[in-house]
Coordinates of C-alpha atoms and ligand atoms in Angstrom, one line a residue:
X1 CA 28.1 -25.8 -78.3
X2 CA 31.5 -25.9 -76.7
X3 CA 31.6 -28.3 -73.5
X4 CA 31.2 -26.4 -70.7
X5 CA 27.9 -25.0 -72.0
X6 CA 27.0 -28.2 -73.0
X7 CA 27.4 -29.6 -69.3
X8 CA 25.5 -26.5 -67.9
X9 CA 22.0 -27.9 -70.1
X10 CA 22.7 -30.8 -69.0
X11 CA 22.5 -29.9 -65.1
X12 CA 19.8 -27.2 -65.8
X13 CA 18.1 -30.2 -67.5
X14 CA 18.2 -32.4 -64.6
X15 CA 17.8 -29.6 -62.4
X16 CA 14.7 -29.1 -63.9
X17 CA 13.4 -32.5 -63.9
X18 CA 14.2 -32.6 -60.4
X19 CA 12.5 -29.7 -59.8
X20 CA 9.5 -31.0 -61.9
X21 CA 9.3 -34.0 -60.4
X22 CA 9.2 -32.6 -56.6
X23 CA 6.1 -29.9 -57.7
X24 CA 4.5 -33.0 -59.1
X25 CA 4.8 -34.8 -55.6
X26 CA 3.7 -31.9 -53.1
X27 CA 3.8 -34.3 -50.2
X28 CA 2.2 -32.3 -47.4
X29 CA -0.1 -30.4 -49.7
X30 CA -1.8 -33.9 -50.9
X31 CA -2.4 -34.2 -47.1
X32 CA -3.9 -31.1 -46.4
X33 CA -6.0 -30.6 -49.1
X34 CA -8.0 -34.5 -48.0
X35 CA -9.9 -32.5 -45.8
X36 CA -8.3 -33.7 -42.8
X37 CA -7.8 -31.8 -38.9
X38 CA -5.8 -31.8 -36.2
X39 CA -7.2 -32.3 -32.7
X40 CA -5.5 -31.6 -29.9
X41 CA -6.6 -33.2 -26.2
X42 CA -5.1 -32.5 -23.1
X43 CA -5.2 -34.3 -19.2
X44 CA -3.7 -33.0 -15.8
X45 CA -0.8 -35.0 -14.6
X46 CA 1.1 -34.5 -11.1
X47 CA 5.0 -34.8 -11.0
X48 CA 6.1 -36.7 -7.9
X49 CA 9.5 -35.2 -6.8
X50 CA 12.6 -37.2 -6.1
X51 CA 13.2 -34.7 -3.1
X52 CA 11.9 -31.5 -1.3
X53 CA 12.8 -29.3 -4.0
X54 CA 13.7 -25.8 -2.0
X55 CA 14.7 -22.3 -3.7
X56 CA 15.3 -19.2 -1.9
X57 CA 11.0 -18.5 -2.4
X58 CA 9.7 -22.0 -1.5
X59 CA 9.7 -25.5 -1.1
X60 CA 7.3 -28.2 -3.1
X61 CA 7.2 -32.3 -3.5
X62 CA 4.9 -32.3 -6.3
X63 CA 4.9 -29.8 -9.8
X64 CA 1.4 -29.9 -11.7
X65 CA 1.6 -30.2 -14.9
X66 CA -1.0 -30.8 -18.2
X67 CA -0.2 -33.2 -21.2
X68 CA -1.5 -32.6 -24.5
X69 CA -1.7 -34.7 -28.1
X70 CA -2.1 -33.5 -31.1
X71 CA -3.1 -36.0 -33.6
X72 CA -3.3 -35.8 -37.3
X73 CA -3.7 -38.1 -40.1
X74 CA -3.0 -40.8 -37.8
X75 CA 0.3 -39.4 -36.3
X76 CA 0.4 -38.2 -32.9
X77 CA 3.0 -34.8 -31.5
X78 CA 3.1 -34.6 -27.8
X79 CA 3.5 -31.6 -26.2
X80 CA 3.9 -30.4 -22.1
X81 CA 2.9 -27.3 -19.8
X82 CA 4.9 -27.4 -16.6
X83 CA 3.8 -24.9 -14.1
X84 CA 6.0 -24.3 -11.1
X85 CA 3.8 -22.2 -8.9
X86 CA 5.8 -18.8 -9.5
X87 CA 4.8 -18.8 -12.8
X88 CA 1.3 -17.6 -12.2
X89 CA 0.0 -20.5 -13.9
X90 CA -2.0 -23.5 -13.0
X91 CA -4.0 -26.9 -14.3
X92 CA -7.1 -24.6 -14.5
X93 CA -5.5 -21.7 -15.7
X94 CA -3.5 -23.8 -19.1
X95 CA -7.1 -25.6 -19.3
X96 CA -9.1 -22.5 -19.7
X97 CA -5.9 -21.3 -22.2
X98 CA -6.4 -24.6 -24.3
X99 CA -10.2 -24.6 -24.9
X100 CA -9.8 -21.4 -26.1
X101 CA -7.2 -23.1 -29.1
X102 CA -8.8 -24.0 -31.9
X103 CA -7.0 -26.3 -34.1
X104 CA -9.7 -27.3 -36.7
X105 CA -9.6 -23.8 -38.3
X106 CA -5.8 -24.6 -40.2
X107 CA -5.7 -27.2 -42.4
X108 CA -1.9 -27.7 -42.5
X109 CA 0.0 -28.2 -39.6
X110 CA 3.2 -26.9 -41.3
X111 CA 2.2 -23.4 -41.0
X112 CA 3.8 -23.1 -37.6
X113 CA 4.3 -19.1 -37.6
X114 CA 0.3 -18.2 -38.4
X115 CA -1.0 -21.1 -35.9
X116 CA 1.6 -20.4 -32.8
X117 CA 1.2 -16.2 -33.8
X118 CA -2.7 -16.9 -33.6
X119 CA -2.3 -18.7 -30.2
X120 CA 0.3 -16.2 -28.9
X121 CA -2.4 -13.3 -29.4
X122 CA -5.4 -15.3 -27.4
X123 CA -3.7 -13.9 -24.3
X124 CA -1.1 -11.9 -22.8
X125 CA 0.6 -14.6 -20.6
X126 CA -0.2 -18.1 -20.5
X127 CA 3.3 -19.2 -22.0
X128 CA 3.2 -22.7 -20.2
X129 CA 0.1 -23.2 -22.1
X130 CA 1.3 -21.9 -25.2
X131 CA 4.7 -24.0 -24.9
X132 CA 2.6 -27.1 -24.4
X133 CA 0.7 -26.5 -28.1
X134 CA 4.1 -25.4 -29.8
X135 CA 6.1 -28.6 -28.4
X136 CA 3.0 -30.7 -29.5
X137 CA 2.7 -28.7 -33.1
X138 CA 6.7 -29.5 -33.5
X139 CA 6.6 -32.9 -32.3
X140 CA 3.6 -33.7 -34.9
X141 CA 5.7 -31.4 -37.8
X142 CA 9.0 -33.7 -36.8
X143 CA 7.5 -36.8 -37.2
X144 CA 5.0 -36.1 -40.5
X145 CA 8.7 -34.8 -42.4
X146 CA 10.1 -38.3 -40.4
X147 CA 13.4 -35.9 -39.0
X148 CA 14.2 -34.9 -35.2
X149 CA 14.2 -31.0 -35.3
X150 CA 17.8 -30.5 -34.8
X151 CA 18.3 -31.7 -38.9
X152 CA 15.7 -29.7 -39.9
X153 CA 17.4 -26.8 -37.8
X154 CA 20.9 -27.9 -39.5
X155 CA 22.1 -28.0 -35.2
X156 CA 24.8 -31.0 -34.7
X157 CA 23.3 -32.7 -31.8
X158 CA 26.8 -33.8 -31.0
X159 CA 27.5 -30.1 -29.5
X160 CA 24.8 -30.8 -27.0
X161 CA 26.3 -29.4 -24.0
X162 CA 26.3 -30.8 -20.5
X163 CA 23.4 -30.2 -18.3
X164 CA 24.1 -29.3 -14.9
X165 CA 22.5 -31.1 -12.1
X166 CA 20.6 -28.8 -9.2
X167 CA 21.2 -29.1 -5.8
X168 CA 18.5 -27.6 -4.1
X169 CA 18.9 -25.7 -0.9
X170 CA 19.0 -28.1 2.4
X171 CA 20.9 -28.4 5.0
X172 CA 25.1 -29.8 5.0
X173 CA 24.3 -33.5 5.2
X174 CA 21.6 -33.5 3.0
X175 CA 23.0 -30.9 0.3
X176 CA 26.5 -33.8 0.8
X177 CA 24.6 -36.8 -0.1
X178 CA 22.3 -35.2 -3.0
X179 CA 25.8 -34.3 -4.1
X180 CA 26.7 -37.8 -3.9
X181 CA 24.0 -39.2 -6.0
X182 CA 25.0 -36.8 -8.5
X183 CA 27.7 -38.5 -9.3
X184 CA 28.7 -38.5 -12.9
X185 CA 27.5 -35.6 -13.4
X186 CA 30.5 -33.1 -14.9
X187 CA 28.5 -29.7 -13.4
X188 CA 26.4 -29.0 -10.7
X189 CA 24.2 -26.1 -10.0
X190 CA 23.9 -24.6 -6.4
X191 CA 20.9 -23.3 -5.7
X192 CA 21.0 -20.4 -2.8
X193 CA 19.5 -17.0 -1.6
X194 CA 18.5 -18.0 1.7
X195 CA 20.7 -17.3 4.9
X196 CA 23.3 -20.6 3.6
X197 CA 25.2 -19.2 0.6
X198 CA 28.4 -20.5 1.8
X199 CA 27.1 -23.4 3.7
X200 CA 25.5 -24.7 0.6
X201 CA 28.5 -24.3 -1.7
X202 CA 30.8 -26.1 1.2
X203 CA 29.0 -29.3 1.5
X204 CA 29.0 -29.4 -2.2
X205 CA 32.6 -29.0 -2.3
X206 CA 33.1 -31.5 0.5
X207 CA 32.1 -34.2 -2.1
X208 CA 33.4 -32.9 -5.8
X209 CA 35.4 -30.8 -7.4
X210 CA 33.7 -30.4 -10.9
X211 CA 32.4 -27.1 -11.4
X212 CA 29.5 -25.1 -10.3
X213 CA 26.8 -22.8 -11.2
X214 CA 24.9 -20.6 -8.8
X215 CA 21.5 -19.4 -8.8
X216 CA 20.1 -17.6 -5.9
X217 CA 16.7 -17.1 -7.5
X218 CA 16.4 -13.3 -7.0
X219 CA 17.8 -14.3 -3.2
X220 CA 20.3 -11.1 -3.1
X221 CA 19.1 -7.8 -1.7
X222 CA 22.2 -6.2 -1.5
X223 CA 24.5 -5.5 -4.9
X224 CA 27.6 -4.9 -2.5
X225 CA 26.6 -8.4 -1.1
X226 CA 26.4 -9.9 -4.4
X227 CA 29.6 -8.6 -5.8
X228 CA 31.7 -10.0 -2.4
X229 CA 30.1 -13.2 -3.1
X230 CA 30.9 -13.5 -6.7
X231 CA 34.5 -13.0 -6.0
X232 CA 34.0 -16.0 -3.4
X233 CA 32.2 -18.2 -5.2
X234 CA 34.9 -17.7 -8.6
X235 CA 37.1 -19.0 -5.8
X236 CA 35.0 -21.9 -5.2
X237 CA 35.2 -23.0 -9.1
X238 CA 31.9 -21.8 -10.0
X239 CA 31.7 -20.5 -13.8
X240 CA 28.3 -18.2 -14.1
X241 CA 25.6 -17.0 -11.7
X242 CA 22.0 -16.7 -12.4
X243 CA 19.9 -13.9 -11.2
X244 CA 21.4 -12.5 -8.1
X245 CA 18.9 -9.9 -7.3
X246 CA 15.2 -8.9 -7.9
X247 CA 14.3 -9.0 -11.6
X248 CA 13.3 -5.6 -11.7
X249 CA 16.7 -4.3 -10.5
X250 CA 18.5 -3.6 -14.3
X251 CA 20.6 -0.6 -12.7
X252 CA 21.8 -2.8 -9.8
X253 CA 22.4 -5.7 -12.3
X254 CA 24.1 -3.6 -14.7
X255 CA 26.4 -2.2 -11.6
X256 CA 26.9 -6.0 -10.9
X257 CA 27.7 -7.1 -14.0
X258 CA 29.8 -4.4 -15.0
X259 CA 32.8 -5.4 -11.9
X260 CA 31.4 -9.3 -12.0
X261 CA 34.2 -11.7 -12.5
X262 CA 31.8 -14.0 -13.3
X263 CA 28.9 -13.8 -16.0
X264 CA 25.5 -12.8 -14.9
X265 CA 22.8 -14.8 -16.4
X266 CA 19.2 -13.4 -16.3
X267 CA 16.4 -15.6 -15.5
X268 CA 13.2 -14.2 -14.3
X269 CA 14.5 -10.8 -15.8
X270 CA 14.8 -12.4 -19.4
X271 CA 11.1 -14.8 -20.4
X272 CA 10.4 -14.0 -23.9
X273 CA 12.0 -12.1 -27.1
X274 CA 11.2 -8.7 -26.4
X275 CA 13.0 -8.6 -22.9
X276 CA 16.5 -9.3 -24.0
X277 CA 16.6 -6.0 -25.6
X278 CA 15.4 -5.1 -21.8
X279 CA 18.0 -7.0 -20.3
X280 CA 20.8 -6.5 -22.7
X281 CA 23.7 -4.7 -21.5
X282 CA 22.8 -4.9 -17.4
X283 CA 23.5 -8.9 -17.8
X284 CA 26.1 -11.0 -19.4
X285 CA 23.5 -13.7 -21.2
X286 CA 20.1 -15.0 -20.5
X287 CA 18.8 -17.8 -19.3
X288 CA 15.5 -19.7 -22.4
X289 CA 13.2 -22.3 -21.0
X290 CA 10.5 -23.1 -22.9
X291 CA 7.8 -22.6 -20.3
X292 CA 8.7 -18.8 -20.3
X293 CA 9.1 -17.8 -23.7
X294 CA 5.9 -19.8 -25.4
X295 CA 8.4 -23.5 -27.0
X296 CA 10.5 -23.7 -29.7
X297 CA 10.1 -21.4 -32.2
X298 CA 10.7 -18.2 -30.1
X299 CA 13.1 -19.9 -28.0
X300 CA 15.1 -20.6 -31.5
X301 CA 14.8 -16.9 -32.2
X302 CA 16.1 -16.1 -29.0
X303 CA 19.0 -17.5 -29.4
X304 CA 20.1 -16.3 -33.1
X305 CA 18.9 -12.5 -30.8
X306 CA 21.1 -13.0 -28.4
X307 CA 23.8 -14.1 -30.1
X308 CA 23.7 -11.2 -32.7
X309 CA 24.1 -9.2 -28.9
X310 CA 26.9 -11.4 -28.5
X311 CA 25.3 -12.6 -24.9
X312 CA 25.9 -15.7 -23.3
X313 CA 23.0 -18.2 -23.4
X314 CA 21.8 -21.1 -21.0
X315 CA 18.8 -23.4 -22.0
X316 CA 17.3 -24.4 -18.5
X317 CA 13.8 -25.7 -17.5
X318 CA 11.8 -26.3 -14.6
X319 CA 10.7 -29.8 -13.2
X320 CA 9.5 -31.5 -16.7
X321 CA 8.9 -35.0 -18.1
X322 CA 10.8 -36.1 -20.6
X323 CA 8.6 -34.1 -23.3
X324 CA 9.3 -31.0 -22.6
X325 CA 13.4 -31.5 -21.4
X326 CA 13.5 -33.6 -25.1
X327 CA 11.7 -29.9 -27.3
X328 CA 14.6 -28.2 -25.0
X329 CA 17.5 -30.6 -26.1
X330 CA 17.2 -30.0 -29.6
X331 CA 18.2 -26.4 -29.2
X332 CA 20.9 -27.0 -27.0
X333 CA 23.7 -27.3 -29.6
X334 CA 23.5 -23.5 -29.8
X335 CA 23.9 -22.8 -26.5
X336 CA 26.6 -22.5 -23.9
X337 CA 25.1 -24.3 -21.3
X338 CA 22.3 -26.1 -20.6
X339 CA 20.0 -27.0 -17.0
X340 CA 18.1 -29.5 -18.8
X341 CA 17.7 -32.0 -15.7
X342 CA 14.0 -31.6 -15.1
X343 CA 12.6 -35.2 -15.6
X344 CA 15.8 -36.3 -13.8
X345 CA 14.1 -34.7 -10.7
X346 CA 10.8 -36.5 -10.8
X347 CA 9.6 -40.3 -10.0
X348 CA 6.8 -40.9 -12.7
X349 CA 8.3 -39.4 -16.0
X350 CA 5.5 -41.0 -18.7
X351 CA 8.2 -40.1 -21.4
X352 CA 11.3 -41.4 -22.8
X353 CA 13.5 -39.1 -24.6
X354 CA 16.7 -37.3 -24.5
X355 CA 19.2 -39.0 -22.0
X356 CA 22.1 -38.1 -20.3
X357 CA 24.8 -39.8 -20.6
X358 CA 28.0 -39.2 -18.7
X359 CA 26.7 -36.1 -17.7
X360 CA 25.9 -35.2 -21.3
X361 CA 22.6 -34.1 -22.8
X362 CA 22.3 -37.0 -25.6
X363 CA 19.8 -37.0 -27.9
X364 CA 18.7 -39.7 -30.3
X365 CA 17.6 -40.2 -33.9
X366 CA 14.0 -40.3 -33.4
X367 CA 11.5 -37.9 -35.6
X368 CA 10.1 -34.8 -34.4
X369 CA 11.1 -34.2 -30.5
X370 CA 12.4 -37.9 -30.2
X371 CA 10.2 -39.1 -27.5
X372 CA 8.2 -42.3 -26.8
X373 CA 5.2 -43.1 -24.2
X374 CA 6.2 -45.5 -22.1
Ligands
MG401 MG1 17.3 -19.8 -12.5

């Protein structure tokens, strides 16, 4: 046996005995074959805004949103529904969605496609209901393997991107000192769509020069309107725009994106998987959050989708604790930009989690989603 082979029996040998001695120690099987369950509880909680938080279709103080655990073997995954009102959703609503989850019926929380495909199918919508499960299933999943989900994901959490900051709409002196306190920050988002656009992006110009990101919120009725103040506002230093018009407008969008100096984002166009086949083509990228598209595990296929369509992608979110910004952050190294400020915008977050530091989403080496009670 010359040497080479020699050297390959000796590998395949301790391949083997590696192999051997990992079937012999099926970790997680062990667990789930002692007979024991996950239970999943839930409570209503009531985000206290920092400030009058106003888009172009409303203004709000408070954002209801509903907790939930998920404990098993002694471990506990927490998971979040956030439900700003346009979403459809409320306490009740996610309540009624939860009791209708039955956790008892899988005995190993590992199997993440049959339980979240099984939830998925209980309703049509529901999707802040159905994040709050799938954050809480990947939190508990995280810590049981004792990894944060961006190694098991192979992502570098050192690409985590900036998050932009949002500047809601007000009026000049209050849109100049909100612009103040965010400070530090290394990109702000304008919010707009009212009868302010260029108000709104002065006063935050009176104060910084790092750039901007606008989102009208569906605020534009007029395409010609929109493509005027594109050109403006690429004057102004802003880099992307998020849904200028009405999300049912793909024509007008496509029109808009086609002569757009500026890439066109869809939000409320673009909530799950099967619309950025929709959306693909009138828009330039499209904005994930986890409270539209059902968590993490179709938000992660959302973004290998839109990639392979070579769109741009934004992670944002909507006024969150800690939980659900911390699930978000550990896609974020795949994405171009993130608007992961939400528990930034709220007094009582019950979470710690991912940080920002210098402006910069910065996540730490905690298991599963990285968060802690406080
Ligand atoms: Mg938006």
């Amino acid at each position: 046996m010359d040497h080479t082979r020699r050297s390959f029996f000796k590998t395949s040998a301790l391949a083997v005995s590696a192999a051997s001695l990992f079937s012999s120690i099926p970790l997680f099987q062990v667990k789930s074959q002692s007979g024991k369950k996950m239970k999943m509880t839930y409570r209503p909680y009531t985000l206290e805004l920092k400030h009058v938080f106003t888009v172009a279709s409303l203004s709000r103080t408070t954002t209801p949103v509903i907790l939930v655990e998920i404990e098993y073997d002694g471990i506990v995954g927490y998971g979040e529904a956030s439900m700003p009102p346009y979403l459809g959703e409320s306490q009740e609503s996610v309540i009624a969605f939860l009791k209708r989850v039955d956790l008892t019926k899988y005995d190993n929380p590992f199997d993440l496609e049959t339980i979240l495909s099984d939830i998925d199918a209980l309703a049509f919508h529901n999707t802040a209901a159905k994040a709050a499960v799938d954050i809480a299933l990947h939190d508990l999943v995280g810590k049981i393997v004792g990894q944060p989900w961006y190694n098991i994901w192979g992502y570098d959490k050192n690409k985590a991107p900036n998050t932009t900051f949002t500047i809601g709409i007000d009026k000049a002196d209050v849109v100049k000192e909100k612009t103040k306190e965010a400070a530090g920050f290394k990109i702000l988002k304008v919010k707009m769509g009212k009868d302010n656009d260029k108000e709104m992006i002065e006063s935050v110009r009176a104060v910084t020069n790092v750039p901007l990101t606008a989102d009208p919120n569906q605020g534009w009725k007029d395409k010609f309107y929109a493509l005027d103040m594109i050109h403006w506002l690429k004057e102004k230093g802003v880099v992307y725009i998020e849904q200028p018009m009405a999300k049912e407008r793909y024509d007008d969008h496509a029109w808009l994106t086609e002569r757009s100096p500026l890439p066109i984002l869809a939000d409320e166009s673009c909530q799950r998987l099967s619309d950025i086949s929709k959306v693909k083509g009138a828009y330039s990228g499209i904005v994930i959050k986890l409270m539209k598209c059902t968590g993490m595990r179709e938000a992660n296929k959302m973004i290998t989708l839109a990639r392979s369509f070579d769109m741009k992608i934004m992670f944002g979110c909507m006024t969150e604790t800690s939980c659900a910004v911390s699930a978000a952050s550990h896609l974020s190294p795949m994405v171009d930009w993130a608007d992961l400020d939400g528990m930034l915008l709220i007094k009582n977050d019950p979470y710690r989690g991912t940080t920002v530091v210098d402006g910069k989403l910065t996540l730490n080496n905690l298991p599963g989603i990285g968060i802690t009670a406080k």
